[in-house]
Each structure stands twice: as structure tokens, then as C-alpha cells.
CSV table of C-alpha atoms in Angstrom, one decimal:
chain,number,residue,atom,x,y,z
Z,30,MET,CA,-29.3,-12.2,-0.9
Z,31,ILE,CA,-32.6,-12.3,-2.2
Z,32,ARG,CA,-33.3,-8.7,-1.7
Z,33,LEU,CA,-29.7,-7.9,-3.2
Z,34,ARG,CA,-30.0,-10.3,-6.1
Z,35,TYR,CA,-33.5,-8.2,-7.1
Z,36,LEU,CA,-31.9,-5.2,-6.4
Z,37,LEU,CA,-29.2,-6.1,-9.0
Z,38,LEU,CA,-31.6,-6.8,-11.8
Z,39,SER,CA,-34.2,-4.3,-11.2
Z,40,GLU,CA,-31.6,-1.4,-11.2
Z,41,LYS,CA,-30.2,-3.4,-14.4
Z,42,VAL,CA,-26.3,-3.4,-12.9
Z,43,GLU,CA,-24.2,-4.9,-15.0
Z,44,ILE,CA,-20.7,-5.3,-13.0
Z,45,VAL,CA,-20.7,-6.0,-9.2
Z,46,HIS,CA,-17.0,-5.4,-7.9
Z,47,ALA,CA,-16.2,-6.9,-4.8
Z,48,GLN,CA,-13.5,-5.7,-2.3
Z,49,THR,CA,-13.2,-8.8,-0.1
Z,50,SER,CA,-13.4,-12.4,-0.8
Z,51,LEU,CA,-16.6,-12.8,1.1
Z,52,ASN,CA,-18.1,-10.0,-0.7
Z,53,ALA,CA,-17.2,-11.8,-4.1
Z,54,ILE,CA,-18.8,-15.3,-2.6
Z,55,ILE,CA,-22.0,-13.3,-1.9
Z,56,ALA,CA,-21.9,-11.6,-5.2
Z,57,ILE,CA,-21.0,-14.8,-7.3
Z,58,LEU,CA,-24.1,-16.3,-5.5
Z,59,CYS,CA,-26.6,-13.4,-6.3
Z,60,THR,CA,-25.7,-13.2,-10.0
Z,61,LEU,CA,-26.0,-16.8,-10.8
Z,62,PHE,CA,-27.8,-17.5,-14.2
Z,63,THR,CA,-27.9,-13.7,-14.9
Z,64,PRO,CA,-25.3,-11.8,-17.5
Z,65,ILE,CA,-24.2,-9.5,-14.5
Z,66,LYS,CA,-20.2,-9.7,-14.2
Z,67,VAL,CA,-18.4,-10.0,-11.1
Z,68,VAL,CA,-14.8,-8.5,-10.2
Z,69,ASN,CA,-12.9,-8.9,-7.1
Z,70,THR,CA,-10.1,-7.2,-5.8
Z,71,PHE,CA,-7.8,-8.9,-3.6
Z,72,HIS,CA,-6.2,-6.7,-0.5
Z,73,GLY,CA,-3.6,-8.3,1.2
Z,74,PHE,CA,-2.5,-12.1,1.5
Z,75,GLY,CA,-5.6,-13.2,4.0
Z,76,PHE,CA,-7.7,-15.0,1.6
Z,77,ALA,CA,-4.5,-17.5,0.7
Z,78,ARG,CA,-5.0,-19.1,4.0
Z,79,SER,CA,-8.8,-20.3,3.1
Z,80,PRO,CA,-9.8,-23.5,2.2
Z,81,LYS,CA,-8.7,-24.6,-1.3
Z,82,ILE,CA,-12.3,-25.0,-2.3
Z,83,LEU,CA,-13.3,-21.3,-1.4
Z,84,ARG,CA,-10.4,-20.1,-3.4
Z,85,ARG,CA,-11.2,-22.0,-6.2
Z,86,PHE,CA,-15.1,-20.9,-6.0
Z,87,VAL,CA,-14.1,-17.5,-6.0
Z,88,PHE,CA,-11.1,-17.4,-8.7
Z,89,ARG,CA,-13.9,-19.7,-10.9
Z,90,GLY,CA,-16.5,-17.8,-10.2
Z,91,CYS,CA,-15.4,-14.0,-10.8
Z,92,ASP,CA,-15.1,-12.9,-14.3
Z,93,ARG,CA,-11.8,-10.8,-13.1
Z,94,LEU,CA,-9.6,-11.1,-10.7
Z,95,VAL,CA,-7.8,-7.7,-9.6
Z,96,PHE,CA,-4.6,-7.6,-7.4
Z,97,VAL,CA,-2.7,-4.7,-6.4
Z,98,SER,CA,0.7,-5.7,-7.1
Z,99,ASP,CA,2.3,-8.2,-9.5
Z,100,TYR,CA,3.8,-9.5,-6.1
Z,101,GLU,CA,0.7,-10.1,-4.8
Z,102,LYS,CA,-0.8,-11.6,-8.0
Z,103,SER,CA,2.1,-14.4,-8.1
Z,104,TYR,CA,1.7,-15.2,-4.5
Z,105,TYR,CA,-1.9,-16.3,-5.1
Z,106,LEU,CA,-1.3,-18.0,-8.5
Z,107,GLN,CA,1.7,-19.9,-7.0
Z,108,LEU,CA,-0.9,-21.4,-4.6
Z,109,GLY,CA,-3.2,-22.5,-7.6
Z,110,ASP,CA,-4.6,-20.4,-10.6
Z,111,PHE,CA,-7.3,-23.0,-11.3
Z,112,GLY,CA,-6.9,-22.1,-15.0
Z,113,VAL,CA,-7.9,-18.6,-14.7
Z,114,ARG,CA,-4.9,-16.5,-15.5
Z,115,ASN,CA,-6.6,-14.9,-18.2
Z,116,LYS,CA,-8.8,-13.5,-15.8
Z,117,CYS,CA,-6.2,-11.8,-13.8
Z,118,GLU,CA,-5.2,-8.3,-13.7
Z,119,VAL,CA,-3.0,-5.9,-11.4
Z,120,VAL,CA,-4.4,-2.4,-10.8
Z,121,TYR,CA,-2.1,-0.6,-8.5
Z,122,ASN,CA,-4.1,1.3,-5.6
Z,123,GLY,CA,-4.7,5.0,-6.4
Z,124,VAL,CA,-3.9,7.8,-4.3
Z,125,ASN,CA,-5.2,11.3,-4.3
Z,126,PHE,CA,-2.1,13.0,-4.3
Z,127,ASP,CA,-3.6,16.5,-4.4
Z,128,LYS,CA,-3.8,16.5,-0.4
Z,129,PHE,CA,0.0,16.0,-0.5
Z,130,LYS,CA,2.5,19.0,-1.0
Z,131,LEU,CA,5.9,18.3,-1.9
Z,132,LYS,CA,8.2,18.8,0.8
Z,133,ASP,CA,10.4,22.2,0.1
Z,134,HIS,CA,14.0,21.2,1.7
Z,135,LYS,CA,15.9,24.0,3.5
Z,136,SER,CA,17.1,22.3,6.4
Z,137,GLU,CA,21.0,22.3,6.9
Z,138,SER,CA,23.0,19.0,7.6
Z,139,ASP,CA,23.5,19.7,11.3
Z,140,GLU,CA,19.8,20.6,12.3
Z,141,LEU,CA,17.7,18.1,13.9
Z,142,ILE,CA,16.5,15.4,11.7
Z,143,ASN,CA,12.7,14.8,11.9
Z,144,ILE,CA,11.8,11.3,10.8
Z,145,CYS,CA,8.4,9.6,10.4
Z,146,MET,CA,6.9,6.0,9.9
Z,147,VAL,CA,3.2,6.1,8.9
Z,148,GLY,CA,0.8,2.9,9.9
Z,149,SER,CA,-1.2,1.3,12.7
Z,150,PHE,CA,0.9,-1.0,15.0
Z,151,ALA,CA,0.0,-4.3,13.2
Z,152,GLU,CA,2.0,-7.5,12.8
Z,153,GLY,CA,1.8,-6.5,9.2
Z,154,ARG,CA,4.3,-3.9,10.0
Z,155,ASN,CA,7.7,-4.3,11.7
Z,156,HIS,CA,7.9,-1.4,14.3
Z,157,LEU,CA,9.8,-3.2,17.0
Z,158,PHE,CA,12.5,-3.2,14.3
Z,159,VAL,CA,12.3,0.8,13.7
Z,160,CYS,CA,12.6,1.1,17.5
Z,161,GLN,CA,15.7,-1.0,17.2
Z,162,PHE,CA,16.9,1.3,14.3
Z,163,ILE,CA,16.1,4.4,16.7
Z,164,ASN,CA,17.9,3.4,19.9
Z,165,HIS,CA,21.0,2.6,17.1
Z,166,LEU,CA,20.7,6.3,15.8
Z,167,LYS,CA,20.8,7.2,19.3
Z,168,GLN,CA,24.1,5.5,20.2
Z,169,LYS,CA,25.5,6.4,17.2
Z,170,GLY,CA,24.8,10.4,18.3
Z,171,VAL,CA,22.7,11.3,15.5
Z,172,ASN,CA,20.6,14.3,16.0
Z,173,PHE,CA,16.9,13.3,15.3
Z,174,HIS,CA,13.7,13.2,16.7
Z,175,PHE,CA,11.2,10.0,15.2
Z,176,THR,CA,7.6,10.0,15.2
Z,177,PHE,CA,5.2,7.0,14.8
Z,178,ILE,CA,2.0,8.1,12.8
Z,179,GLY,CA,-0.6,5.6,13.5
Z,180,GLY,CA,-2.6,3.9,16.5
Z,181,ALA,CA,-2.4,0.4,18.4
Z,182,ARG,CA,-5.1,-2.2,16.7
Z,183,VAL,CA,-7.6,-3.3,19.5
Z,184,SER,CA,-7.2,-6.8,18.0
Z,185,GLU,CA,-3.3,-6.7,18.2
Z,186,PRO,CA,-2.5,-4.5,21.3
Z,187,LYS,CA,0.8,-6.2,22.1
Z,188,VAL,CA,2.5,-4.6,18.9
Z,189,TYR,CA,2.1,-1.3,20.2
Z,190,GLU,CA,2.9,-2.1,24.1
Z,191,ASP,CA,5.9,-3.7,22.8
Z,192,CYS,CA,7.0,-0.8,21.2
Z,193,VAL,CA,6.5,1.7,24.0
Z,194,ASN,CA,8.3,-0.8,26.2
Z,195,TYR,CA,11.3,-0.8,24.3
Z,196,CYS,CA,11.6,2.8,23.8
Z,197,THR,CA,11.0,3.0,27.5
Z,198,GLU,CA,13.6,0.5,28.9
Z,199,HIS,CA,16.2,2.1,26.3
Z,200,ASP,CA,15.5,5.5,27.2
Z,201,LEU,CA,14.4,6.9,24.1
Z,202,MET,CA,11.2,8.3,25.0
Z,203,ASN,CA,12.9,12.0,24.5
Z,204,HIS,CA,13.5,11.1,20.9
Z,205,VAL,CA,10.2,9.4,20.2
Z,206,THR,CA,6.7,10.7,19.6
Z,207,PHE,CA,3.7,8.2,19.2
Z,208,ALA,CA,1.3,10.4,17.7
Z,209,GLY,CA,-1.6,7.8,17.4
Z,210,LEU,CA,-4.3,8.0,15.0
Z,211,CYS,CA,-4.1,11.3,13.0
Z,212,ASP,CA,-6.1,12.7,10.5
Z,213,ASP,CA,-3.6,15.4,9.2
Z,214,VAL,CA,-1.0,13.0,7.8
Z,215,PRO,CA,-0.4,15.0,4.6
Z,216,GLN,CA,0.6,18.2,7.1
Z,217,LEU,CA,2.7,16.1,9.4
Z,218,LEU,CA,4.6,14.6,6.3
Z,219,ALA,CA,5.3,18.1,5.0
Z,220,THR,CA,7.2,18.7,8.3
Z,221,MET,CA,9.4,15.9,8.3
Z,222,ASP,CA,12.4,15.3,6.8
Z,223,ALA,CA,13.0,11.2,6.1
Z,224,PHE,CA,10.5,8.4,6.2
Z,225,VAL,CA,11.4,4.9,7.4
Z,226,TYR,CA,9.3,2.0,7.0
Z,227,ALA,CA,9.4,-1.7,7.7
Z,228,THR,CA,6.8,-4.4,6.4
Z,229,ARG,CA,6.6,-7.9,6.9
Z,230,HIS,CA,3.9,-8.8,4.4
Z,231,ASP,CA,2.4,-5.5,3.0
Z,232,SER,CA,0.6,-6.2,-0.4
Z,233,PHE,CA,0.9,-2.9,-1.9
Z,234,GLY,CA,2.0,0.0,0.5
Z,235,ILE,CA,0.1,3.2,0.6
Z,236,ALA,CA,1.8,5.1,3.1
Z,237,VAL,CA,5.2,4.7,1.4
Z,238,MET,CA,3.9,6.2,-1.7
Z,239,GLU,CA,2.2,9.1,0.0
Z,240,ALA,CA,5.7,9.7,1.8
Z,241,ILE,CA,7.4,9.4,-1.6
Z,242,ALA,CA,5.1,12.0,-3.5
Z,243,SER,CA,5.5,14.3,-0.5
Z,244,GLY,CA,9.2,14.8,-1.7
Z,245,LEU,CA,10.9,12.8,1.3
Z,246,PRO,CA,13.9,10.5,1.4
Z,247,THR,CA,12.3,7.2,1.8
Z,248,PHE,CA,13.9,3.9,3.3
Z,249,VAL,CA,12.0,0.9,3.0
Z,250,ASN,CA,13.0,-3.1,3.3
Z,251,ASP,CA,13.2,-4.9,0.5
Z,252,TRP,CA,10.3,-6.9,0.9
Z,253,GLY,CA,9.0,-7.9,-2.8
Z,254,VAL,CA,6.1,-6.0,-3.1
Z,255,MET,CA,8.8,-2.6,-2.2
Z,256,ASN,CA,11.1,-3.8,-4.7
Z,257,GLU,CA,8.3,-3.7,-7.3
Z,258,LEU,CA,6.6,-0.5,-6.3
Z,259,THR,CA,10.0,1.3,-6.1
Z,260,LYS,CA,11.5,0.2,-9.4
Z,261,ASP,CA,14.1,-2.0,-7.4
Z,262,GLY,CA,15.2,0.9,-5.4
Z,263,LYS,CA,14.8,3.9,-8.0
Z,264,LEU,CA,12.1,5.8,-6.4
Z,265,ALA,CA,13.4,5.1,-2.3
Z,266,SER,CA,16.3,3.5,-0.6
Z,267,LEU,CA,15.9,-0.4,0.1
Z,268,TYR,CA,17.7,-1.8,2.7
Z,269,GLU,CA,18.0,-5.7,3.6
Z,270,SER,CA,14.7,-6.7,5.8
Z,271,ASN,CA,15.5,-7.0,9.7
Z,272,ASN,CA,19.0,-5.9,9.1
Z,273,ILE,CA,19.9,-2.2,11.6
Z,274,ASP,CA,23.3,-2.5,9.7
Z,275,SER,CA,21.9,-2.3,6.2
Z,276,LEU,CA,19.2,0.3,7.2
Z,277,TYR,CA,21.9,2.7,9.4
Z,278,GLU,CA,24.3,2.5,6.2
Z,279,LYS,CA,21.6,3.6,3.9
Z,280,PHE,CA,20.6,6.1,6.7
Z,281,VAL,CA,24.2,7.3,7.3
Z,282,HIS,CA,24.7,8.0,3.4
Z,283,PHE,CA,21.8,10.2,3.4
Z,284,LEU,CA,22.9,12.3,6.4
Z,285,HIS,CA,26.4,12.8,4.4
Z,286,GLN,CA,24.3,13.6,1.1
Z,287,ARG,CA,21.3,15.7,2.2
Z,288,SER,CA,21.0,17.9,-0.7
Z,289,GLU,CA,21.5,14.8,-3.5
Z,290,TYR,CA,18.9,12.9,-1.7
Z,291,GLN,CA,16.5,15.8,-1.3
Z,292,SER,CA,16.8,16.8,-5.5
Z,293,ASP,CA,16.5,13.0,-6.0
Z,294,ALA,CA,13.2,12.9,-3.6
Z,295,TYR,CA,11.6,15.7,-5.6
Z,296,ASN,CA,11.9,13.9,-9.1
Z,297,ASN,CA,10.8,10.4,-7.4
Z,298,ALA,CA,7.7,12.4,-5.9
Z,299,LEU,CA,6.8,13.8,-9.6
Z,300,GLU,CA,7.0,10.0,-10.9
Z,301,VAL,CA,5.1,8.4,-7.9
Z,302,ARG,CA,2.5,10.8,-8.3
Z,303,MET,CA,2.2,9.9,-12.6
Z,304,ILE,CA,2.1,6.1,-11.9
Z,305,TYR,CA,0.4,5.5,-8.7
Z,306,SER,CA,-2.6,8.5,-9.1
Z,307,ILE,CA,-6.2,7.7,-8.3
Z,308,GLU,CA,-6.7,9.1,-11.8
Z,309,ASN,CA,-4.8,6.2,-13.2
Z,310,HIS,CA,-6.4,3.4,-10.9
Z,311,ILE,CA,-9.9,5.0,-11.8
Z,312,ALA,CA,-8.9,4.6,-15.7
Z,313,ASN,CA,-7.7,1.2,-15.4
Z,314,LEU,CA,-10.4,-0.1,-13.3
Z,315,ALA,CA,-13.0,1.7,-16.4
Z,316,ARG,CA,-10.7,-0.6,-18.9
Z,317,ILE,CA,-11.2,-4.0,-17.3
Z,318,TYR,CA,-15.2,-2.9,-17.0
Z,319,TYR,CA,-15.6,-1.8,-20.6
Z,320,ALA,CA,-13.7,-5.3,-21.4
Z,321,LEU,CA,-16.4,-7.2,-19.6
Z,322,LEU,CA,-19.3,-5.6,-21.3
Z,323,SER,CA,-21.0,-7.5,-24.1
Z,324,PRO,CA,-20.5,-6.0,-27.6
Z,325,HIS,CA,-24.2,-4.6,-27.8
Z,326,LEU,CA,-23.7,-2.8,-24.4
Z,327,ARG,CA,-20.5,-1.5,-25.5
Z,328,MET,CA,-22.3,-0.2,-28.6
Z,329,LYS,CA,-24.9,1.2,-26.4
Z,330,LYS,CA,-22.5,2.8,-24.1
Z,331,GLU,CA,-20.7,4.2,-26.8
Z,332,VAL,CA,-23.7,6.0,-28.5
Z,333,GLY,CA,-25.0,7.4,-25.0
Z,334,GLU,CA,-21.3,8.6,-24.5
Z,335,GLY,CA,-21.2,10.3,-28.2
Z,336,LYS,CA,-24.7,11.9,-27.2
Z,337,SER,CA,-23.6,13.4,-24.0
Z,338,ARG,CA,-20.4,14.9,-25.6
């Protein structure tokens, strides 16, 4: 920490942006009695389980608190805002959509439906519910194949094992592929016809945004942050959490109105690419950084930018 403090001062660092609360604690301690500003972005709800004294230290010690959604921000502030609401900002995660091509839908209604879900097998996602939905599709005679893109977590192996066991016991393995970790997700999404996702406590949902941006009709449960990100179901079909019938009803409507859903999916992709782009993300961070600089430093930067132009 002494070496880090020396480095920050010697390099004349003006802002430190932490991406975990532990990093934020270290940054606050390293910048004590200096003009250096500290920003912390919260990714997830894990820090809410920390002792109140730690949350107070981070909330009070940081100059800006950044949340990746309004839902996440509200969640933390209702636990205790410690008088720092004026420090709080919402900056949506940014995705580089250049890698994701818009789906060119040409399939007919009687063809095999390729469906997928993206995300590692973890308690934060409800993969087992999706397996139960797959079984429901099979029982109803739907012509489909489902691909799980994402691997098992070493710390939570049972999540993956439960899904494989369920699919084996219900004779679903001919309808399901467990693809594991993949480095070609954009290419895989381009081969799909629909995207189904189930979450228990996501704070954002990058995989969902990537699917919508790929032009896929997307189905996600009505978890708070998904309501927010999809504009209350405008950008994706929202189904009732943990309700197979609700998801199936939405999906059957898609099966009967494929061309309509595909047309909407194209327009939704364009909107998502505008709202959740990496360019927007960077611009919003730059706005926060700029506001934190002292008037003297702002003027100095403006002069420097003028010269560079």
C-alpha cells in the first residue's frame, strides 16, 4: 500500500477507479490526505452482506459510487445510504457490439427451433428452471434443440451436475447440448432462433443484452433489473419468475408469430446497441471523471485538449 501510494503520487494520478469493494477500501486508504479522488463501481449484490461498518467506510470514503443499474442502486441505498445519495451514479455496463452480427432470420415455422442460454452455471442463474422448461417443450411436441453456453464453476459444481442429471433422468440429452466455455459466443448466437434466460439475482445482464443485440427473440424472467433493462418488456418477452406455464405461454406465442417476433427483434437490437454500447459507457464514465476534477484541473485539461485539436 505504501508503494501504491507512492506510485499514485509520483504519476500525478487524479482519479482511482475501483471495480471491487476491496479495491475501493485499499484505494481510500492509499489516497488519504491527498487530492486524489476515488470512484467505486458495484458489480453485484455481494457487498450488501458485508458488515455495516465496511459499507459505511466505502460509501463515505469514495467520491463517487457507481451502480450498473437503477435496481442495484436502490437495493444498496435501502440498506443504508449513509448520507451519500448525492454521490451515487448509474452507469450501465457497456458491450462492444461490433462482434455481434444481426441475425438474418430465414427459418420457417416448421423447422427445428434452435434455442440457447448463455452464462456459467452458478446460483445467480436458474439453469434448472430452464431444464424444466426444456422438458415441458418436449412433452408438448415442440421441434427444438437447446444449447447451454457456459461452463461449470469450480466453487459451485452442483449447479451444473443437477442440470445434467435432470436432463439425463428425463431423457432430454438428445434435445440438449452442454457446450461448456466458448470463446465464439457471437458466432454461436448467430446460429440461434431464440434466447431463453432465467436469473435469480443478476445486477445487470450482459448476456441478455448481447442476445437482444444479435436480433434474437429473447425471453427473460421479470426480475427487477430485467424489467429495467428491457424497458418493462419492450425489448424482450418477460415471463413470471419460476413459472413454467408463463414462459411456455410466451414461447408458444413466438412459435405462432415467428415473423412478427423476428421483425421486433431486429428493431430491439438497434435500440439496445444504442443504449448499452461500450461508447455510451465510456462517455458516461468520462462525464463522472470530469465532474470530479477541480476547476483548475478542468481548465488545464481543456487547454490541453484545445492544443491537441
